Amino acid sequence: MSDAIKVGFVPLASAARGILIVFCDDALKVGPATAKALGGAAELVKRAAAAASFKGKTGAALDILAPEGLKAERLIVIGTGKASSLKGNDFLKFGGVAAGKLKAGTAAMTIMAELTAGAMTSEQAVAIASGLRLRAYKFDRYKTKKKDGEEGALRADVSLAVGDAAAAKRAFVSAGAVVDGVIIARDLVNEPPNVLFPEEFARRAGLLRKLGVKIEVLDVKAMQKLGMGALLGVGQGSARPSRTVIMRWDGAKKGEAPVAFVGKGVCFDTGGISIKPAGSMEDMKGDMGGAACVVGLMHALAARKAKANVVGAIGLVENMPDGNAQRPGDIVTSMSGQTIEIINTDAEGRLVLADVLWYVAKKTKPKFMVDLATLTGAIVVALGTDHAGMFSNNDELAERLHAAGIESGEKVWRLPLGPEYDKLIDSQFADMKNTGGRHGGSITAAQFLQRFVDGTPWAHLDIAGTAMGVPKTDINQSWGSGYGVRLLDRLVADHYERK
Ligand code: MN
Ligand code: ZN
């Protein structure tokens, strides 16, 4: 994966070239190598800080052009706040803040990866470079003309000055794989729906083969044979045939049970016969954010050669109104044998996931399954865009996801499941119906999914509020956020990899 940010590693003591980027704490103190690099310009920094009311708060930046006494054409001082309260995620943010100060076309820069007390760890230093790349990402491949201020992506040649260049270089390979995974997920979410439909999505997932991921694509015939009537019912109104893609990364011992990630991939959701209103319907090209995350995650894990066996599975459909579309009142039979009365054809994501979850539970016998889906508008009402909704039948898995969310900054918030909610999806004509009414809409959607996990430890992440259209942040300026890749990579790295 190539992008416009090149990163090299040099020792902290080496001479800086290009724009100089340094860090100070909330007492405006810098580390020893930084002090040396600043030399006589330290006084200038003090005066500029006072003039700009810069107090070294975490993520604040002081930008000095043509700094006197320095060779650098520009000096950017980034505040770290109190070093003791820094989290891993803050270093990503520092990289994002730095990238935010730079214009497209920028050439060389040196980043002094040093805190007041001394060199940052390799992971911290490398996170700065990752943040830079995440912030610089732009999806502009369909713009044939660029207006002023839209010059395209930032180009940078970064020298990261670190304590241990060899260790940082190694850490950068893994961290870079994860950034590439996020960028793949963002690209998929941002692509227009006339370009990215189920077959094309499956083709792109197939590109993971070159990293050693095994790919199996189930076409309509194969899914009919398996009895995946819930998924196929959703896609039957579309001219674009449905697909399910199973990806396998075997990084651990043969025979060790895999961990599994399942994504909703509704490439476009009109709502079907229960058609959505026209306003913002274009956003429904992002209704495959769960599947995008799973593909990005599989890339990250395979590219960094994660020592875990991992299954990624995505159900890819287009939900269209048509003479052949499914109707409210239809009853479909899922792969599990359970029957579902369709009440609202716009509650289609759970129908897709029902068959893919069942398939994964039965065919791969995973340690756990985590599914991601832009599933309900109700979760956006409940949690906004800062947390994904989490539902789980397993406290250990839920706690691990919660912790990984805090570490990665991709946060989750657990909501309840229970028999009182479950009975809301009982149907008078079939085993269940596909909606439980307006109240607790995210919860009844999760109850529906739980009927297809076959007792497997499982968590469902409702990412309708976090996968796309989120407010811009220091590390994301894109409509498609790539949410979930860093969260789940963290989960695997922290708990499911042979050390
Ligand atoms: Mn829908
Ligand atoms: Zn949907």
Coordinates of C-alpha atoms and ligand atoms in Angstrom, one line a residue:
M1 CA 0.0 0.0 0.0
S2 CA 1.6 3.3 -1.0
D3 CA 0.7 6.7 0.1
A4 CA 2.4 10.1 0.2
I5 CA 3.9 9.9 3.6
K6 CA 7.4 8.5 3.7
V7 CA 8.9 7.8 7.1
G8 CA 12.6 7.1 7.9
F9 CA 14.2 6.7 11.3
V10 CA 17.2 8.6 12.6
P11 CA 18.8 8.8 16.1
L12 CA 17.6 11.6 18.4
A13 CA 21.0 13.3 18.3
S14 CA 21.2 13.7 14.5
A15 CA 20.8 17.1 12.8
A16 CA 17.2 18.0 12.0
R17 CA 16.2 18.7 8.4
G18 CA 13.2 20.5 7.0
I19 CA 10.3 21.5 9.3
L20 CA 11.2 20.7 12.9
I21 CA 8.5 19.2 15.1
V22 CA 9.1 18.9 18.8
F23 CA 7.1 18.2 22.0
C24 CA 6.9 20.0 25.3
D25 CA 4.9 19.4 28.5
D26 CA 2.5 21.7 30.3
A27 CA 5.4 23.5 31.9
L28 CA 6.8 24.1 28.4
K29 CA 9.8 21.8 29.3
V30 CA 11.4 19.8 26.5
G31 CA 13.6 16.7 26.6
P32 CA 17.4 16.9 26.5
A33 CA 17.9 16.1 22.8
T34 CA 15.1 18.5 21.9
A35 CA 16.8 21.3 24.0
K36 CA 20.0 20.6 22.1
A37 CA 18.3 20.8 18.8
L38 CA 16.6 24.1 19.7
G39 CA 19.8 25.6 21.0
G40 CA 19.4 29.4 21.2
A41 CA 15.9 29.2 19.8
A42 CA 14.5 28.0 23.2
E43 CA 14.2 31.7 24.2
L44 CA 12.2 32.4 21.0
V45 CA 9.8 29.5 21.8
K46 CA 9.2 31.0 25.3
R47 CA 8.3 34.4 23.8
A48 CA 6.1 32.9 21.1
A49 CA 4.4 30.7 23.6
A50 CA 3.6 33.7 25.8
A51 CA 2.4 35.8 22.8
A52 CA 0.1 32.9 21.6
S53 CA -1.0 31.9 25.2
F54 CA 0.3 28.4 24.4
K55 CA 0.5 26.4 27.6
G56 CA 1.6 23.0 26.3
K57 CA -1.8 21.4 26.7
T58 CA -2.1 18.0 25.1
G59 CA -2.6 18.4 21.4
A60 CA -2.2 22.2 21.3
A61 CA 0.4 23.4 18.8
L62 CA 2.6 26.4 18.5
D63 CA 3.7 27.2 14.9
I64 CA 6.7 29.4 14.4
L65 CA 7.7 30.4 10.8
A66 CA 11.4 31.1 9.9
P67 CA 12.5 30.7 13.5
E68 CA 15.6 32.8 14.3
G69 CA 18.7 30.8 15.3
L70 CA 17.4 27.6 13.6
K71 CA 18.2 26.1 10.2
A72 CA 14.6 24.8 10.0
E73 CA 12.2 27.0 7.9
R74 CA 9.5 26.3 10.4
L75 CA 9.2 25.0 14.0
I76 CA 6.1 23.3 15.3
V77 CA 5.9 22.7 19.1
I78 CA 3.2 20.3 20.2
G79 CA 2.0 20.2 23.7
T80 CA 1.8 16.8 25.5
G81 CA 0.2 18.0 28.7
K82 CA 1.2 16.0 31.7
A83 CA 3.4 13.1 30.5
S84 CA 2.0 10.9 33.3
S85 CA -1.5 11.0 31.9
L86 CA -0.6 10.2 28.3
K87 CA -2.4 7.2 26.6
G88 CA -1.2 5.3 23.5
N89 CA -4.0 7.0 21.5
D90 CA -2.6 10.4 22.4
F91 CA 0.5 9.8 20.3
L92 CA -1.7 9.1 17.2
K93 CA -3.3 12.4 17.9
F94 CA 0.0 14.2 18.0
G95 CA 0.8 13.0 14.5
G96 CA -2.6 14.1 13.4
V97 CA -2.1 17.6 14.9
A98 CA 1.3 17.9 13.1
A99 CA -0.3 16.8 9.8
G100 CA -3.1 19.3 10.3
K101 CA -0.6 22.1 10.4
L102 CA 0.9 21.1 7.0
K103 CA -0.2 22.0 3.5
A104 CA -0.3 19.6 0.6
G105 CA 3.0 19.4 -1.2
T106 CA 5.1 19.8 1.9
A107 CA 8.5 18.3 1.6
A108 CA 10.8 17.3 4.4
M109 CA 10.3 17.3 8.2
T110 CA 12.0 16.0 11.3
I111 CA 9.9 14.9 14.3
M112 CA 11.8 14.7 17.6
A113 CA 10.1 11.7 19.3
E114 CA 11.0 12.8 22.8
L115 CA 9.1 13.6 25.9
T116 CA 10.5 15.8 28.7
A117 CA 11.9 12.8 30.5
G118 CA 13.6 11.4 27.4
A119 CA 13.0 9.4 24.3
M120 CA 9.5 8.1 23.6
T121 CA 9.1 4.3 23.4
S122 CA 9.2 2.9 19.9
E123 CA 5.5 2.3 20.0
Q124 CA 4.8 5.9 21.0
A125 CA 7.1 7.3 18.3
V126 CA 5.6 5.1 15.6
A127 CA 2.1 6.1 16.6
I128 CA 3.0 9.7 15.7
A129 CA 3.8 8.5 12.2
S130 CA 0.6 6.5 12.1
G131 CA -1.4 9.6 13.2
L132 CA 0.2 11.6 10.4
R133 CA -0.9 9.1 7.8
L134 CA -4.4 8.7 9.2
R135 CA -4.9 12.5 9.2
A136 CA -3.4 13.0 5.7
Y137 CA -5.8 10.5 4.1
K138 CA -8.1 12.0 1.5
F139 CA -10.6 10.3 -0.8
D140 CA -10.5 12.4 -3.9
R141 CA -10.2 9.9 -6.7
Y142 CA -13.4 11.2 -8.4
K143 CA -12.5 14.8 -8.4
T144 CA -11.1 15.8 -11.8
K145 CA -10.6 19.4 -10.8
K146 CA -9.1 20.7 -7.6
K147 CA -10.1 24.0 -6.1
D148 CA -7.7 26.1 -4.1
G149 CA -7.1 24.4 -0.8
E150 CA -8.0 21.0 -2.3
E151 CA -4.5 20.3 -3.6
G152 CA -4.8 16.6 -2.8
A153 CA -3.0 14.6 -0.2
L154 CA -0.2 15.8 1.9
R155 CA 3.2 14.6 0.7
A156 CA 5.8 14.4 3.3
D157 CA 9.2 13.0 3.8
V158 CA 9.4 12.4 7.5
S159 CA 12.6 11.8 9.6
L160 CA 11.4 10.4 12.9
A161 CA 14.2 11.0 15.4
V162 CA 14.0 8.2 18.0
G163 CA 15.8 6.6 20.8
D164 CA 16.2 3.2 19.1
A165 CA 16.0 3.4 15.3
A166 CA 16.1 -0.3 14.8
A167 CA 13.3 -1.0 17.2
A168 CA 11.2 1.8 15.8
K169 CA 11.6 0.5 12.3
R170 CA 10.3 -2.9 13.4
A171 CA 7.4 -1.4 15.2
F172 CA 6.6 0.7 12.2
V173 CA 6.0 -2.3 10.0
S174 CA 3.2 -3.6 12.3
A175 CA 1.7 -0.1 12.9
G176 CA 1.9 0.6 9.2
A177 CA -0.1 -2.5 8.5
V178 CA -2.8 -1.3 10.8
V179 CA -2.9 2.1 9.2
D180 CA -3.2 0.5 5.8
G181 CA -6.1 -1.6 7.1
V182 CA -7.9 1.6 8.3
I183 CA -7.3 3.2 4.9
I184 CA -8.7 0.2 3.1
A185 CA -11.8 0.4 5.3
R186 CA -12.2 4.1 4.7
D187 CA -11.8 3.7 0.9
L188 CA -14.5 1.0 0.8
V189 CA -17.0 3.1 2.8
N190 CA -16.3 6.2 0.7
E191 CA -16.7 4.4 -2.7
P192 CA -19.9 5.2 -4.5
P193 CA -22.5 2.4 -4.7
N194 CA -22.4 2.1 -8.5
V195 CA -18.8 1.2 -8.3
L196 CA -18.8 -0.9 -5.1
F197 CA -21.5 -3.6 -5.4
P198 CA -21.4 -7.1 -4.0
E199 CA -19.3 -8.7 -6.7
E200 CA -16.8 -5.8 -6.8
F201 CA -16.6 -5.8 -3.0
A202 CA -15.8 -9.6 -3.1
R203 CA -13.2 -8.9 -5.7
R204 CA -11.5 -6.3 -3.5
A205 CA -11.6 -8.6 -0.5
G206 CA -9.9 -11.2 -2.8
L207 CA -6.9 -8.9 -3.1
L208 CA -6.0 -10.1 0.4
R209 CA -4.8 -13.3 -1.2
K210 CA -1.5 -11.7 -1.9
L211 CA -0.9 -11.4 1.9
G212 CA -1.6 -15.1 2.3
V213 CA -5.3 -14.8 3.3
K214 CA -7.4 -17.7 2.1
I215 CA -10.5 -16.5 0.3
E216 CA -13.7 -18.3 -0.3
V217 CA -16.5 -16.6 -2.2
L218 CA -20.1 -18.0 -1.9
D219 CA -22.2 -17.0 -4.9
V220 CA -26.0 -17.2 -5.0
K221 CA -26.1 -20.8 -6.0
A222 CA -23.8 -21.8 -3.2
M223 CA -25.8 -19.8 -0.7
Q224 CA -29.1 -21.4 -2.0
K225 CA -27.5 -24.8 -1.5
L226 CA -26.6 -23.8 2.1
G227 CA -30.2 -22.6 2.7
M228 CA -29.2 -19.0 3.4
G229 CA -32.7 -17.8 2.7
A230 CA -32.5 -14.8 5.1
L231 CA -29.6 -13.2 3.3
L232 CA -30.8 -14.1 -0.2
G233 CA -34.2 -12.6 0.5
V234 CA -32.6 -9.2 1.0
G235 CA -30.7 -9.3 -2.2
Q236 CA -33.4 -10.7 -4.5
G237 CA -34.7 -7.3 -5.5
S238 CA -31.4 -6.2 -6.9
A239 CA -29.9 -6.7 -10.3
R240 CA -26.6 -7.2 -8.5
P241 CA -26.2 -10.7 -7.2
S242 CA -25.3 -11.3 -3.5
R243 CA -22.1 -12.7 -2.3
T244 CA -20.7 -14.0 1.0
V245 CA -16.9 -13.9 1.4
I246 CA -15.0 -16.0 4.0
M247 CA -11.4 -14.9 4.7
R248 CA -9.0 -16.9 6.7
W249 CA -5.7 -15.9 8.2
D250 CA -3.9 -18.8 9.8
G251 CA -1.1 -17.2 11.9
A252 CA -1.2 -19.7 14.8
K253 CA -1.0 -23.5 15.2
K254 CA -3.1 -25.6 12.8
G255 CA -6.2 -26.8 14.5
E256 CA -6.3 -24.0 17.1
A257 CA -9.9 -22.5 17.1
P258 CA -10.0 -19.2 15.3
V259 CA -11.4 -15.9 16.4
A260 CA -14.1 -14.6 14.0
F261 CA -15.2 -11.2 12.8
V262 CA -18.4 -10.8 10.8
G263 CA -19.4 -7.7 8.9
K264 CA -22.7 -6.4 7.4
G265 CA -22.1 -5.5 3.8
V266 CA -25.2 -3.9 2.5
C267 CA -23.6 -2.1 -0.5
F268 CA -26.6 0.1 -0.8
D269 CA -29.7 0.2 1.3
T270 CA -32.8 1.8 -0.2
G271 CA -34.9 0.2 2.5
G272 CA -36.4 -2.1 -0.2
I273 CA -40.2 -2.1 -0.5
S274 CA -40.3 -0.3 2.9
I275 CA -38.4 2.4 1.1
K276 CA -36.5 5.1 3.0
P277 CA -37.3 8.8 2.6
A278 CA -35.1 10.6 -0.1
G279 CA -33.3 12.9 2.4
S280 CA -29.7 11.6 3.0
M281 CA -30.4 8.3 1.3
E282 CA -27.1 8.7 -0.4
D283 CA -25.4 8.0 2.9
M284 CA -26.7 4.4 2.6
K285 CA -23.7 3.6 0.4
G286 CA -22.0 3.4 3.8
D287 CA -24.3 0.6 5.0
M288 CA -21.4 -1.8 4.4
G289 CA -19.2 -0.2 7.0
G290 CA -19.1 -3.4 9.0
A291 CA -17.8 -5.5 6.1
A292 CA -15.3 -2.7 5.2
C293 CA -13.9 -2.9 8.8
V294 CA -13.6 -6.7 8.6
V295 CA -11.6 -6.5 5.3
G296 CA -9.4 -3.7 6.7
L297 CA -8.9 -5.7 9.9
M298 CA -7.9 -8.9 7.9
H299 CA -5.4 -6.8 5.9
A300 CA -3.9 -5.4 9.2
L301 CA -3.6 -8.8 10.8
A302 CA -2.2 -10.6 7.7
A303 CA 0.2 -7.8 6.8
R304 CA 1.6 -7.7 10.3
K305 CA 1.6 -11.5 10.4
A306 CA -0.5 -11.7 13.6
K307 CA 0.1 -15.0 15.5
A308 CA -3.6 -15.9 15.6
N309 CA -6.0 -17.9 13.5
V310 CA -8.7 -15.5 12.3
V311 CA -11.8 -15.8 10.2
G312 CA -13.4 -12.8 8.6
A313 CA -16.8 -13.2 7.0
I314 CA -18.9 -10.6 5.2
G315 CA -22.4 -10.8 3.8
L316 CA -22.7 -8.6 0.7
V317 CA -26.0 -7.6 -0.8
E318 CA -27.9 -4.6 -2.2
N319 CA -31.3 -3.9 -0.8
M320 CA -33.5 -2.6 -3.7
P321 CA -37.2 -2.2 -4.4
D322 CA -38.1 -4.2 -7.5
G323 CA -40.8 -6.6 -8.9
N324 CA -38.8 -9.4 -7.4
A325 CA -38.0 -7.7 -4.1
Q326 CA -39.2 -9.3 -0.9
R327 CA -42.4 -8.0 0.6
P328 CA -43.4 -7.2 4.2
G329 CA -45.3 -10.3 5.2
D330 CA -43.0 -12.7 3.4
I331 CA -41.7 -15.5 5.6
V332 CA -38.1 -16.7 4.8
T333 CA -36.2 -19.7 6.1
S334 CA -32.7 -19.0 7.4
M335 CA -29.7 -21.4 7.2
S336 CA -30.3 -22.3 10.8
G337 CA -33.8 -23.6 9.9
Q338 CA -35.5 -20.8 11.9
T339 CA -38.2 -18.9 10.0
I340 CA -38.5 -15.2 9.9
E341 CA -41.5 -13.0 9.1
I342 CA -40.5 -9.9 7.3
I343 CA -42.3 -6.9 8.9
N344 CA -40.1 -4.1 7.5
T345 CA -37.8 -4.7 4.5
D346 CA -35.5 -1.9 5.8
A347 CA -34.5 -4.1 8.8
E348 CA -32.3 -6.1 6.4
G349 CA -28.9 -6.0 8.0
R350 CA -29.9 -8.5 10.7
L351 CA -31.2 -10.9 8.0
V352 CA -27.9 -10.8 6.2
L353 CA -26.0 -11.3 9.5
A354 CA -28.3 -14.1 10.7
D355 CA -27.1 -16.4 7.9
V356 CA -23.4 -15.4 8.0
L357 CA -23.2 -15.7 11.9
W358 CA -24.8 -19.1 11.7
Y359 CA -22.4 -20.2 8.9
V360 CA -19.4 -19.0 10.8
A361 CA -20.5 -20.6 14.1
K362 CA -21.2 -23.9 12.5
K363 CA -18.4 -24.2 10.0
T364 CA -15.5 -22.6 11.9
K365 CA -16.3 -23.3 15.6
P366 CA -14.6 -20.0 16.7
K367 CA -13.5 -19.0 20.2
F368 CA -15.8 -16.1 19.7
M369 CA -17.5 -14.0 17.1
V370 CA -17.6 -10.2 16.9
D371 CA -20.0 -8.8 14.4
L372 CA -20.0 -5.2 13.2
A373 CA -23.0 -3.6 11.5
T374 CA -24.4 -0.2 10.7
L375 CA -27.5 -1.7 12.1
T376 CA -29.9 0.8 13.6
G377 CA -30.7 4.5 13.6
A378 CA -31.7 4.0 17.2
I379 CA -28.1 3.5 18.3
V380 CA -27.2 6.9 16.9
V381 CA -30.0 8.4 18.9
A382 CA -28.8 6.6 22.0
L383 CA -25.0 7.1 21.8
G384 CA -24.3 9.7 19.1
T385 CA -21.0 9.3 17.2
D386 CA -18.5 8.8 20.0
H387 CA -19.3 5.2 21.0
A388 CA -20.4 2.2 19.1
G389 CA -23.2 0.2 20.8
M390 CA -22.0 -3.2 22.2
F391 CA -24.1 -6.2 23.0
S392 CA -22.7 -9.4 24.3
N393 CA -23.5 -12.8 25.7
N394 CA -20.0 -13.0 27.3
D395 CA -18.7 -10.7 30.0
E396 CA -15.1 -11.5 29.4
L397 CA -15.3 -10.6 25.7
A398 CA -17.3 -7.5 26.5
E399 CA -14.7 -6.3 29.1
R400 CA -11.8 -6.9 26.7
L401 CA -13.6 -5.0 23.9
H402 CA -14.3 -2.2 26.3
A403 CA -10.6 -2.0 27.4
A404 CA -9.4 -2.2 23.7
G405 CA -11.8 0.7 23.0
I406 CA -10.3 2.9 25.6
E407 CA -6.8 2.1 24.4
S408 CA -7.5 2.6 20.8
G409 CA -9.8 5.6 21.2
E410 CA -12.5 3.6 19.2
K411 CA -14.9 3.3 22.1
V412 CA -17.8 0.9 22.8
W413 CA -20.6 1.2 25.3
R414 CA -22.4 -1.9 26.4
L415 CA -26.2 -2.1 26.3
P416 CA -28.4 -4.8 27.8
L417 CA -29.9 -8.1 26.4
G418 CA -32.5 -10.1 28.1
P419 CA -35.6 -12.3 27.7
E420 CA -38.0 -9.4 28.1
Y421 CA -36.5 -7.8 25.0
D422 CA -36.2 -11.1 23.2
K423 CA -39.9 -11.8 23.3
L424 CA -40.6 -8.5 21.4
I425 CA -39.4 -10.2 18.2
D426 CA -41.7 -13.3 18.5
S427 CA -44.0 -13.5 15.5
Q428 CA -47.6 -14.8 15.2
F429 CA -46.8 -16.6 11.9
A430 CA -43.1 -17.6 12.1
D431 CA -40.4 -18.3 14.6
M432 CA -39.6 -14.6 14.8
K433 CA -40.1 -11.3 13.0
N434 CA -37.4 -9.0 11.8
T435 CA -38.4 -5.9 13.8
G436 CA -39.4 -5.5 17.4
G437 CA -41.0 -2.0 17.1
R438 CA -39.7 1.4 17.8
H439 CA -38.8 1.1 21.4
G440 CA -35.4 -0.3 22.2
G441 CA -34.8 -0.8 18.5
S442 CA -31.0 -1.4 18.8
I443 CA -31.6 -4.0 21.5
T444 CA -34.3 -6.0 19.7
A445 CA -32.0 -6.0 16.7
A446 CA -29.2 -7.5 18.8
Q447 CA -31.7 -10.0 20.3
F448 CA -32.5 -11.1 16.7
L449 CA -28.8 -11.7 16.0
Q450 CA -28.4 -13.6 19.2
R451 CA -30.8 -16.2 18.0
F452 CA -28.2 -17.1 15.3
V453 CA -25.0 -17.4 17.3
D454 CA -25.7 -20.9 18.5
G455 CA -24.4 -20.3 22.0
T456 CA -21.0 -19.1 20.7
P457 CA -19.4 -16.3 22.8
W458 CA -20.4 -13.3 20.8
A459 CA -20.4 -9.5 20.7
H460 CA -22.3 -7.3 18.4
L461 CA -21.1 -3.8 17.6
D462 CA -23.7 -1.4 16.2
I463 CA -21.5 1.1 14.3
A464 CA -24.3 3.1 12.6
G465 CA -23.1 6.2 14.5
T466 CA -19.3 5.6 14.2
A467 CA -18.6 4.2 10.7
M468 CA -19.4 7.2 8.6
G469 CA -20.4 10.9 8.7
V470 CA -18.7 11.4 12.1
P471 CA -17.3 14.8 13.1
K472 CA -13.8 15.3 11.9
T473 CA -11.0 14.6 14.4
D474 CA -7.3 15.0 14.6
I475 CA -6.8 11.7 12.9
N476 CA -9.8 11.5 10.6
Q477 CA -11.0 14.0 8.1
S478 CA -12.8 11.4 6.0
W479 CA -16.5 10.6 5.7
G480 CA -15.8 6.9 6.1
S481 CA -13.9 6.7 9.4
G482 CA -12.5 3.1 9.2
Y483 CA -13.9 2.6 12.7
G484 CA -13.2 -0.7 14.3
V485 CA -10.0 -1.8 12.5
R486 CA -7.8 -0.4 15.3
L487 CA -10.2 -1.5 18.0
L488 CA -10.2 -5.1 16.9
D489 CA -6.5 -5.3 16.0
R490 CA -5.9 -4.2 19.6
L491 CA -8.3 -6.8 20.9
V492 CA -6.5 -9.6 19.0
A493 CA -3.0 -8.3 19.9
D494 CA -3.8 -8.0 23.6
H495 CA -5.5 -11.3 24.2
Y496 CA -5.5 -13.8 21.3
E497 CA -1.9 -13.8 19.9
R498 CA 0.8 -16.3 20.9
K499 CA 3.5 -14.1 22.4
Ligands
MN1 MN -32.1 -0.8 6.3
ZN2 ZN -29.2 -1.3 6.5

